[in-house]
Amino acid sequence: MDLTRPVDDFIAALCDGGLRRAAFGTDRQATLWASSPQLHAVAAAAAADPDFHGHTGAFFEIGAESDHLLCAFIHRSERGQAAGGVRFWSYPTLGRLVSDGLRLSRAMGQKNALAGLWWGGGKGIIARRPGHDYRDPAVRRTIFRDYGRFISGLRGCYVTAEDVGTRPEDMAAIFGTTRHTTCIPPALGGSGNPGILTARGVVVAMEAALTHAGNETLAGKRLVLQGAGNVSVNMIGELLQRDVASIVASDIDAEAIEGVRQRFSDPRVELCLQPAGDNSILASDCDILAPNAVGGILDAATIPAIRAPIVCGAANNQLADPVADAQRLHDRGILFVPDFLANRMGIVNCANEQYGVIPNDPAIESHLDRNSEHGIYRRLRAVLAGARARNHPPA
């Protein structure tokens, strides 16, 4: 099977081979394995991907009721079960899906370790298919109940949560068929929407970056946010409280823009609707640029146009090439805050949800405390100081 083929071709190839499930990964001797001959070519191509880093396993299943491709990627498990959200997204090719899963699960491993969480790195993906109305609650419920059954079949090695393209009600549907999920709605005993804490964490990271650069506060600063979704909305509220001079937020979704407009009437907030693929917002003149939308947005094409001295956002895997693009930003004198350090609060919020949820949990709030040794502020300050001393990119 060629990774350049559409995802639906992979589904058809599995079905033609009489398979509903497939997997590949590496064993303890770092030997590549595949569950069936149909996966050999996929496994070999994935192993050549720059983001393949001794991944324990990549698991695939065709949903029994939804016929959607359900995926789970597990990076490492030395620190515990793999934990990370499930992304509900469209992919033009199987290769793009596999690359995303490898990259995101590896980043979750880094994020969990830096946050001091006893969890490994994992990421779920559900591939959207043409011809489905994903606004229909019944359609979504069928897909996510399938996903719950899928991860139950993995016997606990992966624990899922909310991510791009998913909602609290989707987590409730997953919870209906598995116990291996977090971010379930508070009415069901969970921690709910992680976006509020994620936003607070990124703002703390911005403050740490400003302090490192010799500026003490966000007051009077101009910020640009690419993306106006759940996390951006909460970031805007946090930033306005810190008396910023202006916030420009863009999105490709008119409904998202309208939602922000209805919530904030402050004249300091400017909103703009941009067509998909238009990254001109990244070239805005501002004090801090926050990539809050899709990953892989900072690359050889976009980095030369950036005018912000600091890049600090909520999106996962902002660098298209974790090494080369980190160096490109560094060479231009742009301070890049590693996303897996800044946006940890989503996983912090729900990581230990199985033990119960309490308001203002000190174990969670400590990550936002400037004086906490392992919190975002002090850990980022240490990373930035070390990077400056070695003349290395912070990532």
Short mmCIF file of C-alpha atoms in Angstrom, two decimals:
data_model
loop_
_atom_site.label_atom_id
_atom_site.label_comp_id
_atom_site.label_asym_id
_atom_site.label_seq_id
_atom_site.Cartn_x
_atom_site.Cartn_y
_atom_site.Cartn_z
CA MET A 1 0.00 0.00 0.00
CA ASP A 2 1.41 3.39 -1.08
CA LEU A 3 1.33 6.22 1.48
CA THR A 4 0.53 8.67 -1.31
CA ARG A 5 -2.88 7.02 -1.81
CA PRO A 6 -6.11 8.40 -0.27
CA VAL A 7 -7.21 7.14 3.14
CA ASP A 8 -10.28 5.51 1.55
CA ASP A 9 -7.94 3.37 -0.59
CA PHE A 10 -6.33 2.07 2.60
CA ILE A 11 -9.75 1.20 4.00
CA ALA A 12 -10.61 -0.63 0.77
CA ALA A 13 -7.27 -2.50 0.77
CA LEU A 14 -7.86 -3.73 4.32
CA CYS A 15 -11.38 -4.85 3.50
CA ASP A 16 -10.20 -6.60 0.33
CA GLY A 17 -7.73 -8.51 2.49
CA GLY A 18 -10.47 -9.55 4.90
CA LEU A 19 -9.11 -7.25 7.63
CA ARG A 20 -10.82 -4.79 9.96
CA ARG A 21 -7.72 -4.22 12.10
CA ALA A 22 -4.04 -3.62 11.37
CA ALA A 23 -0.93 -2.42 13.22
CA PHE A 24 2.79 -1.81 12.95
CA GLY A 25 5.55 -0.65 15.29
CA THR A 26 8.88 -1.59 16.84
CA ASP A 27 9.67 -4.22 19.48
CA ARG A 28 12.12 -3.98 22.39
CA GLN A 29 15.01 -4.76 20.05
CA ALA A 30 13.94 -1.80 17.84
CA THR A 31 12.91 -4.23 15.09
CA LEU A 32 10.11 -3.05 12.82
CA TRP A 33 7.04 -5.30 12.79
CA ALA A 34 3.70 -5.34 10.96
CA SER A 35 0.54 -7.27 11.75
CA SER A 36 -0.01 -8.50 8.19
CA PRO A 37 1.68 -8.46 4.74
CA GLN A 38 -0.62 -5.61 3.65
CA LEU A 39 1.10 -3.39 6.25
CA HIS A 40 4.73 -4.12 5.36
CA ALA A 41 5.04 -1.29 2.83
CA VAL A 42 3.17 1.14 5.10
CA ALA A 43 5.41 0.25 8.06
CA ALA A 44 8.60 0.64 6.01
CA ALA A 45 7.50 4.03 4.67
CA ALA A 46 6.48 5.21 8.15
CA ALA A 47 9.85 4.15 9.59
CA ALA A 48 11.54 6.45 7.06
CA ASP A 49 9.47 9.42 8.25
CA PRO A 50 11.52 12.05 10.17
CA ASP A 51 8.97 11.87 13.00
CA PHE A 52 9.29 8.11 13.46
CA HIS A 53 11.27 7.73 16.66
CA GLY A 54 11.10 4.12 17.78
CA HIS A 55 7.32 4.26 18.08
CA THR A 56 5.87 1.35 20.00
CA GLY A 57 2.88 0.99 17.72
CA ALA A 58 0.39 2.47 15.28
CA PHE A 59 -3.03 0.82 15.41
CA PHE A 60 -5.85 1.01 12.85
CA GLU A 61 -9.41 -0.27 12.79
CA ILE A 62 -12.38 0.22 10.49
CA GLY A 63 -15.34 1.21 12.66
CA ALA A 64 -17.92 -1.56 12.90
CA GLU A 65 -20.86 0.83 12.55
CA SER A 66 -19.35 3.96 11.04
CA ASP A 67 -16.86 2.50 8.51
CA HIS A 68 -14.43 5.28 9.43
CA LEU A 69 -10.70 4.69 9.88
CA LEU A 70 -9.91 4.80 13.61
CA CYS A 71 -6.26 5.21 14.62
CA ALA A 72 -4.06 5.32 17.72
CA PHE A 73 -0.34 6.13 17.71
CA ILE A 74 1.83 5.23 20.70
CA HIS A 75 5.28 6.75 21.00
CA ARG A 76 6.81 5.41 24.22
CA SER A 77 5.37 3.82 27.34
CA GLU A 78 8.30 3.91 29.81
CA ARG A 79 6.53 6.65 31.80
CA GLY A 80 3.15 4.91 31.61
CA GLN A 81 0.17 4.46 29.35
CA ALA A 82 0.13 6.62 26.24
CA ALA A 83 -2.10 9.67 26.68
CA GLY A 84 -3.19 12.28 24.14
CA GLY A 85 -6.31 13.55 22.43
CA VAL A 86 -8.11 12.15 19.40
CA ARG A 87 -8.08 14.38 16.31
CA PHE A 88 -11.14 14.32 14.00
CA TRP A 89 -9.76 15.63 10.73
CA SER A 90 -9.58 15.27 6.94
CA TYR A 91 -6.38 13.98 5.32
CA PRO A 92 -5.64 14.03 1.58
CA THR A 93 -3.40 10.93 1.81
CA LEU A 94 -2.64 8.06 4.15
CA GLY A 95 0.91 9.42 4.44
CA ARG A 96 -0.28 12.75 5.82
CA LEU A 97 -2.37 10.93 8.40
CA VAL A 98 0.48 8.63 9.48
CA SER A 99 2.96 11.51 9.63
CA ASP A 100 0.55 13.54 11.77
CA GLY A 101 0.03 10.63 14.15
CA LEU A 102 3.76 9.99 14.53
CA ARG A 103 4.58 13.66 15.07
CA LEU A 104 1.75 14.38 17.49
CA SER A 105 2.30 11.27 19.62
CA ARG A 106 6.01 12.03 19.93
CA ALA A 107 5.22 15.61 20.97
CA MET A 108 2.78 14.30 23.60
CA GLY A 109 5.58 12.19 25.04
CA GLN A 110 7.79 15.28 25.29
CA LYS A 111 4.94 17.33 26.74
CA ASN A 112 4.01 14.77 29.38
CA ALA A 113 7.63 14.28 30.45
CA LEU A 114 8.36 18.03 30.70
CA ALA A 115 5.18 18.46 32.75
CA GLY A 116 6.27 15.72 35.15
CA LEU A 117 3.27 13.53 34.29
CA TRP A 118 3.57 9.76 34.52
CA TRP A 119 2.13 9.17 31.07
CA GLY A 120 3.64 8.22 27.73
CA GLY A 121 3.00 9.90 24.41
CA GLY A 122 -0.07 8.99 22.40
CA LYS A 123 -2.39 10.49 19.81
CA GLY A 124 -5.65 9.35 18.28
CA ILE A 125 -6.92 10.14 14.80
CA ILE A 126 -10.29 9.59 13.16
CA ALA A 127 -10.19 10.30 9.42
CA ARG A 128 -13.16 12.23 8.09
CA ARG A 129 -14.70 10.84 4.90
CA PRO A 130 -16.45 12.65 2.05
CA GLY A 131 -20.23 12.69 1.94
CA HIS A 132 -20.96 12.76 5.69
CA ASP A 133 -22.75 15.49 7.61
CA TYR A 134 -20.57 15.85 10.69
CA ARG A 135 -22.91 18.47 12.14
CA ASP A 136 -25.44 15.67 12.69
CA PRO A 137 -25.19 14.54 16.35
CA ALA A 138 -26.32 11.01 15.45
CA VAL A 139 -23.54 10.64 12.86
CA ARG A 140 -20.92 11.85 15.32
CA ARG A 141 -22.25 9.63 18.12
CA THR A 142 -21.93 6.53 15.93
CA ILE A 143 -18.34 7.39 14.98
CA PHE A 144 -17.18 8.17 18.51
CA ARG A 145 -18.88 5.17 20.07
CA ASP A 146 -16.96 3.11 17.50
CA TYR A 147 -13.79 4.84 18.63
CA GLY A 148 -14.45 3.92 22.25
CA ARG A 149 -14.79 0.27 21.30
CA PHE A 150 -11.58 0.52 19.29
CA ILE A 151 -9.48 1.80 22.19
CA SER A 152 -11.07 -0.71 24.55
CA GLY A 153 -9.65 -3.30 22.16
CA LEU A 154 -6.18 -1.85 22.84
CA ARG A 155 -6.62 -2.92 26.49
CA GLY A 156 -5.59 0.32 28.12
CA CYS A 157 -2.28 1.08 26.43
CA TYR A 158 -3.80 4.32 25.06
CA VAL A 159 -6.04 6.79 26.91
CA THR A 160 -7.76 9.40 24.75
CA ALA A 161 -9.03 12.94 25.32
CA GLU A 162 -10.40 15.96 23.44
CA ASP A 163 -8.43 17.43 20.53
CA VAL A 164 -8.87 19.33 17.26
CA GLY A 165 -12.25 18.59 15.69
CA THR A 166 -13.77 17.03 18.81
CA ARG A 167 -16.19 18.33 21.43
CA PRO A 168 -17.20 17.44 25.00
CA GLU A 169 -20.24 15.54 23.70
CA ASP A 170 -17.90 13.45 21.53
CA MET A 171 -15.95 12.51 24.65
CA ALA A 172 -19.23 11.51 26.28
CA ALA A 173 -19.95 9.22 23.32
CA ILE A 174 -16.49 7.62 23.62
CA PHE A 175 -17.01 7.23 27.35
CA GLY A 176 -20.19 5.29 26.56
CA THR A 177 -18.11 2.42 25.15
CA THR A 178 -14.78 2.63 27.03
CA ARG A 179 -13.30 3.71 30.33
CA HIS A 180 -10.03 4.72 28.65
CA THR A 181 -10.93 8.38 28.07
CA THR A 182 -10.62 11.73 29.81
CA CYS A 183 -12.03 15.24 29.26
CA ILE A 184 -15.50 13.80 29.67
CA PRO A 185 -18.23 16.33 30.62
CA PRO A 186 -18.49 17.36 34.30
CA ALA A 187 -22.02 15.94 34.40
CA LEU A 188 -20.44 12.50 33.91
CA GLY A 189 -17.75 13.12 36.53
CA GLY A 190 -15.00 14.43 34.27
CA SER A 191 -12.93 17.58 33.94
CA GLY A 192 -14.68 18.86 30.82
CA ASN A 193 -13.32 21.40 28.34
CA PRO A 194 -9.52 21.69 28.64
CA GLY A 195 -9.35 24.85 26.53
CA ILE A 196 -9.63 27.26 29.45
CA LEU A 197 -6.55 25.93 31.23
CA THR A 198 -4.64 25.51 27.97
CA ALA A 199 -5.18 29.20 27.26
CA ARG A 200 -4.01 30.20 30.73
CA GLY A 201 -0.86 28.11 30.32
CA VAL A 202 0.07 29.66 26.97
CA VAL A 203 -0.38 33.15 28.42
CA VAL A 204 1.95 32.24 31.31
CA ALA A 205 4.48 31.04 28.71
CA MET A 206 4.16 34.40 26.94
CA GLU A 207 4.94 36.17 30.20
CA ALA A 208 8.01 33.98 30.75
CA ALA A 209 9.24 34.70 27.21
CA LEU A 210 8.75 38.45 27.69
CA THR A 211 10.66 38.37 30.98
CA HIS A 212 13.49 36.49 29.27
CA ALA A 213 13.55 39.15 26.55
CA GLY A 214 13.69 41.96 29.09
CA ASN A 215 10.01 42.96 29.12
CA GLU A 216 8.15 42.35 32.35
CA THR A 217 4.47 42.32 31.37
CA LEU A 218 1.97 41.89 28.56
CA ALA A 219 0.55 45.36 29.18
CA GLY A 220 0.63 47.46 26.03
CA LYS A 221 1.68 44.58 23.78
CA ARG A 222 0.24 43.83 20.34
CA LEU A 223 -0.70 40.18 19.73
CA VAL A 224 -1.74 38.23 16.67
CA LEU A 225 -3.55 34.88 17.00
CA GLN A 226 -3.85 32.53 14.06
CA GLY A 227 -7.01 30.62 14.89
CA ALA A 228 -10.13 31.76 16.73
CA GLY A 229 -11.27 28.46 18.22
CA ASN A 230 -11.81 27.28 21.75
CA VAL A 231 -8.31 28.00 23.09
CA SER A 232 -7.98 31.36 21.31
CA VAL A 233 -11.30 32.55 22.73
CA ASN A 234 -10.10 31.86 26.25
CA MET A 235 -6.69 33.40 25.52
CA ILE A 236 -8.35 36.62 24.39
CA GLY A 237 -10.12 36.88 27.74
CA GLU A 238 -6.86 36.29 29.62
CA LEU A 239 -4.94 38.80 27.50
CA LEU A 240 -7.54 41.55 27.84
CA GLN A 241 -7.30 41.20 31.61
CA ARG A 242 -3.56 41.89 31.29
CA ASP A 243 -4.22 45.19 29.52
CA VAL A 244 -2.72 44.35 26.12
CA ALA A 245 -2.88 47.10 23.49
CA SER A 246 -4.48 45.02 20.73
CA ILE A 247 -5.37 41.50 19.62
CA VAL A 248 -5.87 40.43 16.02
CA ALA A 249 -7.39 36.94 15.59
CA SER A 250 -7.98 35.18 12.28
CA ASP A 251 -9.80 32.00 11.29
CA ILE A 252 -11.02 30.19 8.19
CA ASP A 253 -14.37 29.46 9.87
CA ALA A 254 -16.95 32.25 9.74
CA GLU A 255 -18.87 30.70 12.66
CA ALA A 256 -15.76 30.79 14.85
CA ILE A 257 -15.20 34.46 14.00
CA GLU A 258 -18.81 35.30 14.79
CA GLY A 259 -18.61 33.44 18.09
CA VAL A 260 -15.64 35.56 19.18
CA ARG A 261 -17.36 38.74 18.00
CA GLN A 262 -20.42 37.98 20.11
CA ARG A 263 -18.32 37.28 23.20
CA PHE A 264 -16.00 40.28 23.01
CA SER A 265 -17.11 43.82 22.15
CA ASP A 266 -13.78 45.31 23.25
CA PRO A 267 -12.37 47.68 20.58
CA ARG A 268 -8.92 46.19 21.16
CA VAL A 269 -10.05 42.93 19.50
CA GLU A 270 -9.92 42.80 15.70
CA LEU A 271 -11.18 39.74 13.81
CA CYS A 272 -10.51 38.66 10.24
CA LEU A 273 -11.81 35.81 8.12
CA GLN A 274 -9.17 34.26 5.90
CA PRO A 275 -9.42 31.59 3.20
CA ALA A 276 -7.90 28.17 3.88
CA GLY A 277 -4.21 28.14 3.03
CA ASP A 278 -3.78 31.89 3.49
CA ASN A 279 -1.03 32.33 6.06
CA SER A 280 -0.49 36.06 5.55
CA ILE A 281 -1.55 36.68 9.17
CA LEU A 282 1.83 35.22 10.22
CA ALA A 283 3.57 38.25 8.67
CA SER A 284 1.73 40.76 10.87
CA ASP A 285 3.69 43.40 12.73
CA CYS A 286 3.21 42.53 16.41
CA ASP A 287 5.01 41.80 19.69
CA ILE A 288 3.90 38.19 19.97
CA LEU A 289 2.63 35.82 17.27
CA ALA A 290 0.49 32.93 18.53
CA PRO A 291 -0.07 30.03 16.10
CA ASN A 292 -3.25 28.54 17.57
CA ALA A 293 -4.61 26.64 14.57
CA VAL A 294 -2.99 23.75 12.70
CA GLY A 295 0.49 22.30 13.09
CA GLY A 296 3.39 22.46 10.65
CA ILE A 297 2.64 26.12 9.97
CA LEU A 298 6.19 27.40 10.55
CA ASP A 299 8.40 26.37 7.65
CA ALA A 300 10.83 27.61 5.01
CA ALA A 301 8.01 29.51 3.27
CA THR A 302 6.43 31.27 6.27
CA ILE A 303 9.36 31.92 8.64
CA PRO A 304 11.11 34.54 6.43
CA ALA A 305 7.97 36.72 6.54
CA ILE A 306 7.51 36.68 10.34
CA ARG A 307 8.00 40.10 11.94
CA ALA A 308 7.18 39.23 15.54
CA PRO A 309 10.18 38.93 17.91
CA ILE A 310 8.39 36.17 19.90
CA VAL A 311 6.37 33.19 18.66
CA CYS A 312 4.34 31.50 21.38
CA GLY A 313 1.11 29.67 20.59
CA ALA A 314 -1.21 26.82 21.49
CA ALA A 315 -1.08 24.72 18.32
CA ASN A 316 0.71 21.39 18.49
CA ASN A 317 3.80 20.76 16.34
CA GLN A 318 4.06 24.26 14.94
CA LEU A 319 7.42 23.54 13.28
CA ALA A 320 7.12 21.64 10.00
CA ASP A 321 10.67 20.37 10.54
CA PRO A 322 11.51 20.27 14.27
CA VAL A 323 15.24 20.80 13.64
CA ALA A 324 15.58 22.87 10.49
CA ASP A 325 12.70 25.26 11.22
CA ALA A 326 13.79 25.77 14.83
CA GLN A 327 17.18 26.82 13.45
CA ARG A 328 15.57 29.11 10.87
CA LEU A 329 13.73 31.00 13.60
CA HIS A 330 16.87 31.11 15.75
CA ASP A 331 18.97 32.46 12.88
CA ARG A 332 16.47 35.28 12.40
CA GLY A 333 16.62 36.21 16.08
CA ILE A 334 13.01 35.15 16.71
CA LEU A 335 12.37 33.64 20.14
CA PHE A 336 10.33 30.47 19.61
CA VAL A 337 8.63 28.97 22.65
CA PRO A 338 8.38 25.17 22.15
CA ASP A 339 4.68 24.38 21.87
CA PHE A 340 5.00 21.14 23.86
CA LEU A 341 6.14 23.22 26.84
CA ALA A 342 3.66 26.08 26.52
CA ASN A 343 0.43 24.18 25.82
CA ARG A 344 0.70 21.44 28.45
CA MET A 345 -2.36 22.46 30.48
CA GLY A 346 -4.84 20.50 28.38
CA ILE A 347 -3.23 17.20 29.31
CA VAL A 348 -2.45 18.41 32.85
CA ASN A 349 -6.14 19.20 33.31
CA CYS A 350 -7.33 15.71 32.44
CA ALA A 351 -4.34 13.39 32.92
CA ASN A 352 -5.35 12.12 36.34
CA GLU A 353 -9.09 12.49 35.92
CA GLN A 354 -9.64 8.87 36.95
CA TYR A 355 -8.80 9.86 40.54
CA GLY A 356 -11.57 12.44 40.62
CA VAL A 357 -11.99 16.15 39.91
CA ILE A 358 -11.92 18.98 42.45
CA PRO A 359 -12.26 22.75 41.87
CA ASN A 360 -8.98 24.69 41.72
CA ASP A 361 -6.97 21.51 42.20
CA PRO A 362 -3.57 22.62 43.61
CA ALA A 363 -1.82 19.84 41.66
CA ILE A 364 -3.11 21.45 38.47
CA GLU A 365 -2.83 25.10 39.50
CA SER A 366 0.84 24.62 40.44
CA HIS A 367 1.69 24.39 36.73
CA LEU A 368 0.52 28.01 36.37
CA ASP A 369 2.36 29.25 39.47
CA ARG A 370 5.40 31.42 38.70
CA ASN A 371 7.20 30.03 41.76
CA SER A 372 6.61 26.32 41.05
CA GLU A 373 9.86 24.58 40.12
CA HIS A 374 8.20 22.40 37.48
CA GLY A 375 5.57 24.94 36.39
CA ILE A 376 5.46 26.44 32.91
CA TYR A 377 7.01 29.77 33.90
CA ARG A 378 10.16 28.54 35.67
CA ARG A 379 10.70 25.58 33.37
CA LEU A 380 10.49 27.79 30.29
CA ARG A 381 12.79 30.39 31.84
CA ALA A 382 15.33 27.62 32.46
CA VAL A 383 15.01 26.30 28.90
CA LEU A 384 15.41 29.76 27.37
CA ALA A 385 18.40 30.56 29.58
CA GLY A 386 20.06 27.27 28.63
CA ALA A 387 19.38 27.85 24.95
CA ARG A 388 20.88 31.35 25.12
CA ALA A 389 23.99 30.10 26.92
CA ARG A 390 24.56 27.42 24.28
CA ASN A 391 23.37 29.55 21.33
CA HIS A 392 20.87 26.80 20.52
CA PRO A 393 17.24 27.05 19.43
CA PRO A 394 15.00 26.56 22.53
CA ALA A 395 13.19 23.59 20.94
#
